Structures are given as structure tokens and as C-alpha cells.
Coordinates of C-alpha atoms and ligand atoms in Angstrom, one line a residue:
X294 CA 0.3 -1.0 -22.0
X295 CA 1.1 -4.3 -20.6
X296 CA 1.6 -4.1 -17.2
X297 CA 3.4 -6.6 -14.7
X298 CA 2.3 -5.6 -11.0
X299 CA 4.4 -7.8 -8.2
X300 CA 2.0 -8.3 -5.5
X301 CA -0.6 -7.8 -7.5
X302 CA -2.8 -10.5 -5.5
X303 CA -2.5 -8.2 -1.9
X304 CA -4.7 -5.5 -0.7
X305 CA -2.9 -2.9 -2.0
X306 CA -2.0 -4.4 -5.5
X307 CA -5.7 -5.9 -6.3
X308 CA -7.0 -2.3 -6.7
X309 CA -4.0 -1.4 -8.5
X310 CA -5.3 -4.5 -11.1
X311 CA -8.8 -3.7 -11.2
X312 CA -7.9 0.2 -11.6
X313 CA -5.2 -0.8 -15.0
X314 CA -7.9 -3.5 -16.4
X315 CA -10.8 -0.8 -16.0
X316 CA -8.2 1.9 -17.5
X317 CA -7.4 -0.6 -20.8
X318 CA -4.4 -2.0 -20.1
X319 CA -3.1 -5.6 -19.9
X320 CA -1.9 -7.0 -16.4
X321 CA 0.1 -9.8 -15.8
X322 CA 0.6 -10.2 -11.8
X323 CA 3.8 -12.1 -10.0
X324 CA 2.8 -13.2 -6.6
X325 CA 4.3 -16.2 -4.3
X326 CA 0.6 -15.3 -2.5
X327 CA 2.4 -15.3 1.1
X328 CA 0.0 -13.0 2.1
X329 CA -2.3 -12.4 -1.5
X330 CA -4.8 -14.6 -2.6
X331 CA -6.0 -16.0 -5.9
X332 CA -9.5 -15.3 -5.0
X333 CA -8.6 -11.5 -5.0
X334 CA -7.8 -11.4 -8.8
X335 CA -10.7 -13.8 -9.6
X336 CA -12.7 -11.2 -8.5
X337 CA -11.0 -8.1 -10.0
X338 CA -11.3 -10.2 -13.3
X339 CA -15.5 -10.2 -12.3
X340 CA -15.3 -6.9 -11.7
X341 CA -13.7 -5.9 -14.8
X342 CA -14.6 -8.4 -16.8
X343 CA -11.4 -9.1 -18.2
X344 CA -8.7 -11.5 -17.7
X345 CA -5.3 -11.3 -16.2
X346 CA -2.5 -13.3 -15.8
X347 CA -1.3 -14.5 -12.6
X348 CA 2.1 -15.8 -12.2
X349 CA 2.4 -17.4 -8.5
X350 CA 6.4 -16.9 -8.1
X351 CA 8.8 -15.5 -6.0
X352 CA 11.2 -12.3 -6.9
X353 CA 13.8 -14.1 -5.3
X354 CA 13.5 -17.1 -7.9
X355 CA 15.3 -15.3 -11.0
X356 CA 14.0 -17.8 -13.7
X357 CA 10.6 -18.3 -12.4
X358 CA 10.2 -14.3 -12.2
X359 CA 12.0 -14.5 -15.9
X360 CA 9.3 -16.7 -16.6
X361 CA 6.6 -13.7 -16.3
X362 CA 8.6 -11.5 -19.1
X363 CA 9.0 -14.4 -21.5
X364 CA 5.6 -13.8 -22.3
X365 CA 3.7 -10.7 -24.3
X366 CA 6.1 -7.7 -24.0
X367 CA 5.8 -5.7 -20.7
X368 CA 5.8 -2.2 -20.7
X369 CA 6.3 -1.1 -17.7
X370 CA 6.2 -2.9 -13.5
X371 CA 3.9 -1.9 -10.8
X372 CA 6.0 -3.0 -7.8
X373 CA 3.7 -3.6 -4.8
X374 CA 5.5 -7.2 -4.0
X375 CA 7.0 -6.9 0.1
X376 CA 6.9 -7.7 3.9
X377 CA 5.2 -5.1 6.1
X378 CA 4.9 -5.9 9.3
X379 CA 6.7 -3.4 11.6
X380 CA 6.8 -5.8 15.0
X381 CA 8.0 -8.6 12.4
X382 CA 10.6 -6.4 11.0
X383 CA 11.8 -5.9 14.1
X384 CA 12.2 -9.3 15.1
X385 CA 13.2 -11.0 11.8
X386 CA 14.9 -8.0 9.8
X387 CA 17.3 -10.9 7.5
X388 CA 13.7 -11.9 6.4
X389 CA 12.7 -8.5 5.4
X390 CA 16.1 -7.2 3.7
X391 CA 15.7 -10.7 1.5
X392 CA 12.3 -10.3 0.8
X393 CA 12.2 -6.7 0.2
X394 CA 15.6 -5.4 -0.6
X395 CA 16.8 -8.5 -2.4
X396 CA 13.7 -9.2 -4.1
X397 CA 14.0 -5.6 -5.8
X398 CA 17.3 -5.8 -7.0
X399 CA 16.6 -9.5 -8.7
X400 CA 13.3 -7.7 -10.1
X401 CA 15.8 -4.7 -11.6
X402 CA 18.3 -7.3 -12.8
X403 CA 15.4 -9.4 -14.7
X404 CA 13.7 -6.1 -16.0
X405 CA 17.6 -5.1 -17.5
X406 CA 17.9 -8.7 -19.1
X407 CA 14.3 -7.8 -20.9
X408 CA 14.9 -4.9 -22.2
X409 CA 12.2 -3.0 -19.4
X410 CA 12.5 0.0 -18.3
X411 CA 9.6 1.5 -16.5
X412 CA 8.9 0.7 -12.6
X413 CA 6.9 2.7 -10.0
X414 CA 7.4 1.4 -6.5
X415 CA 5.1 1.2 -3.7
X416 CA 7.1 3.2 -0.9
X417 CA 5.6 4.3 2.6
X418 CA 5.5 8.0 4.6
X419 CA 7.6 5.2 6.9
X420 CA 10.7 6.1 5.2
X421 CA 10.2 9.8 6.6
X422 CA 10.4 8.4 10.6
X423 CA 9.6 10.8 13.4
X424 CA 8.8 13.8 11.1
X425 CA 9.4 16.9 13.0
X426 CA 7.2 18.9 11.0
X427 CA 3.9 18.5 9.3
X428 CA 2.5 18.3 6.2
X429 CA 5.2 16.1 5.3
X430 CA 6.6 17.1 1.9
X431 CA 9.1 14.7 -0.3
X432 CA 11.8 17.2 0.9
X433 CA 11.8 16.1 3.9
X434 CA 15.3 13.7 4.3
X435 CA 14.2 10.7 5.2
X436 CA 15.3 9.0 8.3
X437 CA 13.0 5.7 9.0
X438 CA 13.2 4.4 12.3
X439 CA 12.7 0.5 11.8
X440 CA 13.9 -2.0 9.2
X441 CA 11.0 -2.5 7.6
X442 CA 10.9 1.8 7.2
X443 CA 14.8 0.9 6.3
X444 CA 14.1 -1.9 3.3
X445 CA 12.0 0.8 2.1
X446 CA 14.2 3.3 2.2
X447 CA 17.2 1.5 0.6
X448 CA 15.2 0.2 -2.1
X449 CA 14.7 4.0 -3.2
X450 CA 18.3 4.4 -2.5
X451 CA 19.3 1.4 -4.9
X452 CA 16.6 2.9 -7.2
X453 CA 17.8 6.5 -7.3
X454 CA 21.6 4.9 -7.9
X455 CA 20.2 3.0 -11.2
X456 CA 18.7 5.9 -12.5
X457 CA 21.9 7.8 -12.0
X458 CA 23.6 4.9 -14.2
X459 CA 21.8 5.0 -16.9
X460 CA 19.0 7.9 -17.5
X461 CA 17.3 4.6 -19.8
X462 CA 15.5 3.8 -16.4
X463 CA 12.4 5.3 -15.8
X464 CA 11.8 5.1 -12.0
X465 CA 9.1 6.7 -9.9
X466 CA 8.6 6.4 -6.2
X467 CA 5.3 6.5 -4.7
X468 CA 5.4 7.3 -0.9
X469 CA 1.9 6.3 0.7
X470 CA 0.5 7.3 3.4
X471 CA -2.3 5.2 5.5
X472 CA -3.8 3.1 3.0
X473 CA -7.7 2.5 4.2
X474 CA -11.2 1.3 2.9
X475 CA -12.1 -1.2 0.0
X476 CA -13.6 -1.4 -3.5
X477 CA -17.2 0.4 -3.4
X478 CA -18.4 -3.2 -4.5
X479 CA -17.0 -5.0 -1.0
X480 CA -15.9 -7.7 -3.0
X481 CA -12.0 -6.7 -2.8
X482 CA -10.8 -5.1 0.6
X483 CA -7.9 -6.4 3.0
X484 CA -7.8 -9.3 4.4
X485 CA -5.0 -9.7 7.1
X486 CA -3.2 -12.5 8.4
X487 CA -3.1 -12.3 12.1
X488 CA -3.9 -9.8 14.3
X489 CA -4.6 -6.7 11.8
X490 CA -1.2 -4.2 12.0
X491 CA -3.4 -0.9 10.8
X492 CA -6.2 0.7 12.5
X493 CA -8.7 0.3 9.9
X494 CA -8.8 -3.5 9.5
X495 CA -8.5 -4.0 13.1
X496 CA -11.9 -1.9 13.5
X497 CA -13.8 -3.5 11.0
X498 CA -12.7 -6.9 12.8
X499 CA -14.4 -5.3 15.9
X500 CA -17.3 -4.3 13.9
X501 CA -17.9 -7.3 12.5
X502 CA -17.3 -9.4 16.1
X503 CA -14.2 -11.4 15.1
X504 CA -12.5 -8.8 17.9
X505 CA -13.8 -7.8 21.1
X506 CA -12.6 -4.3 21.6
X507 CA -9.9 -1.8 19.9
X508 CA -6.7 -1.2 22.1
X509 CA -6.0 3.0 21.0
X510 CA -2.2 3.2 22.1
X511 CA -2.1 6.2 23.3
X512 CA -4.5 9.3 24.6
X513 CA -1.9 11.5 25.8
X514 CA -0.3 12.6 22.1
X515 CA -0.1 16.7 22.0
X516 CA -2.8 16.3 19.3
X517 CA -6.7 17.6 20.0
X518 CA -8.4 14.4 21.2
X519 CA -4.3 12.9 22.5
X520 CA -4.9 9.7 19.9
X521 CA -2.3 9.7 16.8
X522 CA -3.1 11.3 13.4
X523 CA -2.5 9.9 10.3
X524 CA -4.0 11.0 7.3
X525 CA -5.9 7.8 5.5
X526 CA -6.3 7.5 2.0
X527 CA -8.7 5.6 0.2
X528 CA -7.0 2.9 -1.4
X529 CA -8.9 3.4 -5.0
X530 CA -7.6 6.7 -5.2
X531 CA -4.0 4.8 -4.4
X532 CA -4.5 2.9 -7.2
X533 CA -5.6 5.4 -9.5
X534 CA -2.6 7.7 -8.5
X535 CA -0.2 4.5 -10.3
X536 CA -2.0 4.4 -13.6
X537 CA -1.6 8.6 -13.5
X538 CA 2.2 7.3 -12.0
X539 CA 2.9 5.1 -15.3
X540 CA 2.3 8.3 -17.7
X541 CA 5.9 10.0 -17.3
X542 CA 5.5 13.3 -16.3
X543 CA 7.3 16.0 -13.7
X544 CA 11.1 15.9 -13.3
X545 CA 13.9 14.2 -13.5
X546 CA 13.5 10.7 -12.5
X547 CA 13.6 9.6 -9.7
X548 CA 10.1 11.4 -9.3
X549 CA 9.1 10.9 -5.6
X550 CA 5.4 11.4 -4.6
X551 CA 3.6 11.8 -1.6
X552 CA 0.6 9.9 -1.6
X553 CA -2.1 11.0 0.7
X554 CA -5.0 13.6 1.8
X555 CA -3.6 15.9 3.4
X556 CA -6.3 16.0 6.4
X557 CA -4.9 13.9 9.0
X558 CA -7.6 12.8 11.3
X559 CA -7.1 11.2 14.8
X560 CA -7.8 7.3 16.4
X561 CA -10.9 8.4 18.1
X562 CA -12.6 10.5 15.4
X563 CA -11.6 7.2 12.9
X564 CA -13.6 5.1 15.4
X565 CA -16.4 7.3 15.5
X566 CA -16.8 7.6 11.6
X567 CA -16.7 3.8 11.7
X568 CA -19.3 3.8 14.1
X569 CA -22.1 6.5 12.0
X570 CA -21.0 4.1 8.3
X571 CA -21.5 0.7 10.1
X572 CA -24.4 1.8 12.5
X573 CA -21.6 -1.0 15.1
X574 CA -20.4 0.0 18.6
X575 CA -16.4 -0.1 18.6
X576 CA -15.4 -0.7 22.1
X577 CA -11.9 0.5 22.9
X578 CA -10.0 0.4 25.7
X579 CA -6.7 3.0 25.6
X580 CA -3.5 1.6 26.5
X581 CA 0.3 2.6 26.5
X582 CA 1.8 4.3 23.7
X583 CA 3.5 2.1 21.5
X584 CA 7.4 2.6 21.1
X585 CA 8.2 4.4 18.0
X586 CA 4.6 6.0 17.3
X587 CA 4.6 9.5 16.6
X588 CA 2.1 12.0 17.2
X589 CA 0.7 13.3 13.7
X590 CA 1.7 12.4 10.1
X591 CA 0.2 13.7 7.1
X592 CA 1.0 14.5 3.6
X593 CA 1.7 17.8 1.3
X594 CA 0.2 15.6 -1.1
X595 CA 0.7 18.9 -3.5
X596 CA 3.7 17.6 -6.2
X597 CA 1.1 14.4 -6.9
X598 CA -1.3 16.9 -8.1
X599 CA 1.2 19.1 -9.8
X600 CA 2.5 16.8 -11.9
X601 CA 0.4 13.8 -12.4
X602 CA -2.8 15.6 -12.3
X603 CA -3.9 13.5 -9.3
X604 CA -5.8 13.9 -6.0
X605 CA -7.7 11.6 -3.6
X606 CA -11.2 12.3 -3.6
X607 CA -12.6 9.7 -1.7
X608 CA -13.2 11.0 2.0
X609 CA -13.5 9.2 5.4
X610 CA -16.6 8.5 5.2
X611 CA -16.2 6.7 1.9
X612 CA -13.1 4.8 3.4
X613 CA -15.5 3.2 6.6
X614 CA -18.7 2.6 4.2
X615 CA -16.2 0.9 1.5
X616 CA -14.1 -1.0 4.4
X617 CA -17.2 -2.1 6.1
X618 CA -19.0 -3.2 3.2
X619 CA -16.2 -5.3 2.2
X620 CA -15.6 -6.7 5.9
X621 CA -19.9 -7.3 6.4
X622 CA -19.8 -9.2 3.1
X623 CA -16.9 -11.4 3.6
X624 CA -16.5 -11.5 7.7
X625 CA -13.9 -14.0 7.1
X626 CA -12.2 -12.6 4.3
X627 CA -11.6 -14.8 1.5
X628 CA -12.5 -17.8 1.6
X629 CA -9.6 -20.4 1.2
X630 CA -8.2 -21.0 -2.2
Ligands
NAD979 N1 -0.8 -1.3 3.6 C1 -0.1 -0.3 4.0 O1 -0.4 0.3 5.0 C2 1.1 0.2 3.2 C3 1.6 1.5 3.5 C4 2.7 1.9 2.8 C5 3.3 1.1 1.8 N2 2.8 -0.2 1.6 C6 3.5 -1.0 0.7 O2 2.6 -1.4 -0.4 C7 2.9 -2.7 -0.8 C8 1.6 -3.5 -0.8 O3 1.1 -3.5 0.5 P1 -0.2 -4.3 0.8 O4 -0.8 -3.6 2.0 O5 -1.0 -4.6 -0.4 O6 0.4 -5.7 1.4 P2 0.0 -7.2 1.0 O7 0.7 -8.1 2.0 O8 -1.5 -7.3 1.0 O9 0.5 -7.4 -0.5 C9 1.9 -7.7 -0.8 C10 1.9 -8.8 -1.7 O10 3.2 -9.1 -2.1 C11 3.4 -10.5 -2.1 N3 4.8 -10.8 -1.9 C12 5.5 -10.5 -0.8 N4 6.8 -10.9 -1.0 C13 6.9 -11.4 -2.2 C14 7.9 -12.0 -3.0 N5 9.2 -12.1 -2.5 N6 7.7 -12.5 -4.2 C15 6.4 -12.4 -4.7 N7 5.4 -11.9 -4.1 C16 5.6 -11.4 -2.8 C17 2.4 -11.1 -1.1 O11 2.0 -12.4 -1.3 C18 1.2 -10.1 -1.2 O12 0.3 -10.6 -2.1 C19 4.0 -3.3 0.1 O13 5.2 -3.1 -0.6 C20 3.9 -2.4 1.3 O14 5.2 -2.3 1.9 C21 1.7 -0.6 2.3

């Protein structure tokens, strides 16, 4: 297959690329780099010694993303392209219902006009909000609790109401979890802009000394050490779980997936795993709970396995060796491109 992957050059989408090169297919990227670089997918072409083609464009701009389909036919769209900042959401959410909400519907409306079909979309356990129960299965109704959790949430909506209109659509929703670690290689990992908004890029900034200390919000969660759990997946399995994702299988589409471990593991017992891989301290100081945090989140990552034959099998330690090789070999990230 052909595939086009919208923020292919991000954390997120760059294993997604190197995963569909290394699985035999052809990848054409669309990225307006806002927060991917170029030097990303110059290095999944290393890695997989094969090209791709990068588009720098911006789903809002309908000719330039036409642009990207004028080429060799596409088969199906890997889409990774979005704002996800919480904090930001919260303080700029016109920004974030363009980006993300608009952004989709010009990508469905340019994917109609070419005759494509296909799309798997990079959702979040976000969309789920203050879960009451764990694990989290897809059944849960969803009920996010900021607007970046909200773009998310309305883009399956707007999703699951073109699928309804015409059963040509072939539409699956993949709900991650706490995306964490690198490529085994370190030579592709995230690189944040900022002050890092998830726990594992923020320790491997400590680690590495571009941070003095971790601030854990939080030690008084009903969970067994008080931090928050979340349950982290390793973001090669991620990206393995969307070639698996583009083979359609399971139900009727929609098809939602959970994509996570299962094991959710706490702040604390992150830090000290971080700790034994990088053989670095990580000072932390515990401060207030943050507003909208919740205690424990982790997925029934069961229906994944069910129906696309896919499970993560990379564990925690493999997340803080991967995430610190990646942050000891390039303490600055990428280097300017
Ligand atoms: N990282 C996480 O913790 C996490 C968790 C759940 C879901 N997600 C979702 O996964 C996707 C990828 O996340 P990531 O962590 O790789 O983020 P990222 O910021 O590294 O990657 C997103 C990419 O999209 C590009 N982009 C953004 N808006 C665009 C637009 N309008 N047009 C073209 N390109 C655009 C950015 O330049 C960037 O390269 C996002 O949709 C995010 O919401 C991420």
C-alpha cells in the first residue's frame, strides 16, 4: 500500500513511518512541521533505508494538502496530524478546534475528492475523562474533560457520522493510551517544544541535566505509592498496532481500539525504572495535584488483540532504556533543520 500519514514528521508519526517502510509499504507524509521535524524522517529513511516523501503542508490549506494525492495513488491515511497540549487547549481552544477539528474535516473532504477511502485516526484514552472504572474498555461513553480531550472526541463523532453516510468509508479509531520510549536505535524519540507535557520526556530532560528536578503532582492519589497511574506503552508497539490497524478486520466500522498495556504503573515506580535503565538520579520534589488529573487510567487493551492480532510487548523497562538512549544520544533533540 501507499500510505499518506499526516504528522508523519512528530514523535508519534515517525515510528508510525519507520514501522510501514520496514513493513513494505510506500509513505508519503503531510506535515506543516509546527512541532515535527525534517530530520525525524531523514533518519527513519536511514533506518529503513528507503525513501519517503515529505509534503510540508498544512490540512487546513485544501490545495496544498490536494497536492499530496495528486501524486501515486494512496491507499489508505494514517492520521497523526494535531495540537496536544492540554494547558494550551485550555487557553487557546479556537486554535485547537481549527487545527484539529477543522483540519480533519478538510482531510475527509480532500480524501472524498480522491476517491480514498481508508483512514485510521490517532485518538487518546483523553476522550474517556475521569473514568470511574478501570481497565478502561471502548464501552466506556466517553466524556473528555478539556477541549483538547473534546477536538478528539468530536473528530470520532464527525468520523462515526461519515461512516453512517456512506458504508464506502473505512474508518478506524485508535484510542492511545500514554505513549512512552523511542526507537531501540535512539536515533528517533520525542523531542518537545517547551517544557515537556508527559512524564516520560520530562524525566529524561532531568536525566540528561537540561531540568533540575521532576515536580510529581500529587502523592495523595488513593493509588499504592499516592502518585497517578497511567499505563505507558511503548511507542513501537503503537506504531505497529496501525500497520495491523490498516488490514480491515473486527466489526462494523467505526472499529474503536484501545491502545495500551494494560499494567498501569505509578509516577514514582516510572522514576525509579528510569533511574536502574539510565544508572541517573531523578530528583523530584511532589507538589499539588494538578486540576483535572485523575487517579489511575489504564486500558482493556483486549478488542486490539481480538481483532487485529496485536499486543504491546515492549515493557517498562524497554520504554526508559529506549527513551534514554534516544535522549543521551541527542540531549538537545534534533538538531535544527
Ligand atoms: N503523545 C501523546 O501522549 C499522545 C497521546 C494520545 C494521542 N496522541 C495523538 O497522536 C497524534 C500524534 O502525537 P505526537 O505525540 O506524535 O505529537 P507531535 O506534535 O509530535 O506530532 C504531531 C504532528 O502533526 C503536525 N501537525 C499539527 N497540526 C498540523 C496541521 N494542521 N497540518 C499539518 N501538520 C500538522 C505537527 O507538525 C507534528 O509533526 C496527535 O494527534 C495526538 O493528539 C498523542
Amino acid at each position: 500500500m501507499r500510505v499518506l500519514v499526516t504528522g508523519g514528521a512528530g514523535y508519534i508519526g515517525s515510528h508510525i513511518c519507520l514501522e510501514l517502510l520496514e513493513a513494505g509499504h510506500d509513505v508519503t507524509v503531510v506535515d506543516n512541521l509546527a512541532n515535527g521535524k525534517r530530520e525525524a524522517l531523514r533518519r527513519v529513511e536511514a533506518l529503513a533505508q528507503r525513501p519517503l516523501e515529505l509534503f510540508t503542508a498544512d490540512l487546513n490549506h485544501k490545495d496544498d494538502l490536494s497536492a499530496a494525492f495528486s501524486g501515486p495513488r494512496i491507499d489508505a491515511v494514517i492520521h497523526c496530524a494535531g495540537l496536544k497540549a492540554v494547558a494550551e487547549s485550555v487557553a487557546d481552544p479556537l486554535r485547537y478546534y481549527a487545527n484539529n477539528v477543522a483540519g480533519t474535516v478538510t482531510l475527509c473532504e480532500v480524501m472524498r475528492q480522491h476517491g480514498v477511502s481508508r483512514l485510521v485516526f490517532s485518538s487518546s484514552c483523553t476522550v474517556y475523562g475521569d473514568a470511574a472504572t478501570v481497565p478502561i474498555t471502548e464501552e466506556l461513553p466517553p466524556a473528555p474533560v478539556n477541549p483538547y480531550g473534546r477536538t478528539k472526541r468530536m473528530i470520532e463523532q464527525l468520523l462515526t457520522d461519515l461512516q453512517a453516510s456512506d458504508p464506502a468509508w473505512d474508518l478506524t479509531l485508535l484510542r492511545y493510551f500514554n505513549p512512552a520510549g523511542a526507537h531501540a536505535s535512539g536515533s528517533i524519540g520525542e523531542d518537545p517544544a517547551g517544557v515537556p507535557d508527559n512524564l516520560f520526556a520530562f524525566i529524561a530532560q532531568v536525566a540528561v541535566g537540561r531540568r533540575p528536578e521532576l515536580r510529581v503532582f500529587g502523592n495523595d492519589y488513593p493509588t499504592p505509592d499516592g502518585t497517578g497511574v497511567r499505563d505507558y506503552i511503548h511507542v513501537v508497539d503503537l506504531a505497529s498496532a496501525h500497520v495491523s490497524a490498516l488490514e480491515p478486520a473486527g466489526g462494523p466500522a467505526p472499529r474503536v481500539y484501545n491502545l495500551g498495556t494494560g499494567r498501569g504503573y505509578s509516577v514514582l515506580e516510572v522514576v525509579e525504572a528510569f533511574e536502574r535503565a539510565s544508572g541517573r538520579k531523578i530528583p523530584y520534589v511532589i507538589t499539588e495535584r494538578r486540576p483535572g488529573d485523575i487517579a489511575r487510567a489504564y486500558a482493556d487493551p483486549s478488542r486490539a488483540h481480538a481483532e487485529l492480532g496485536w499486543r504491546a510487548r515492549r515493557d517498562l523497562h524497554e520504554m526508559c532504556r529506549d527513551a534514554w538512549r534516544w535522549q543521551s544520544q541527542n540531549p538537545d533533540g534534533y538538531p535544527d533543520s
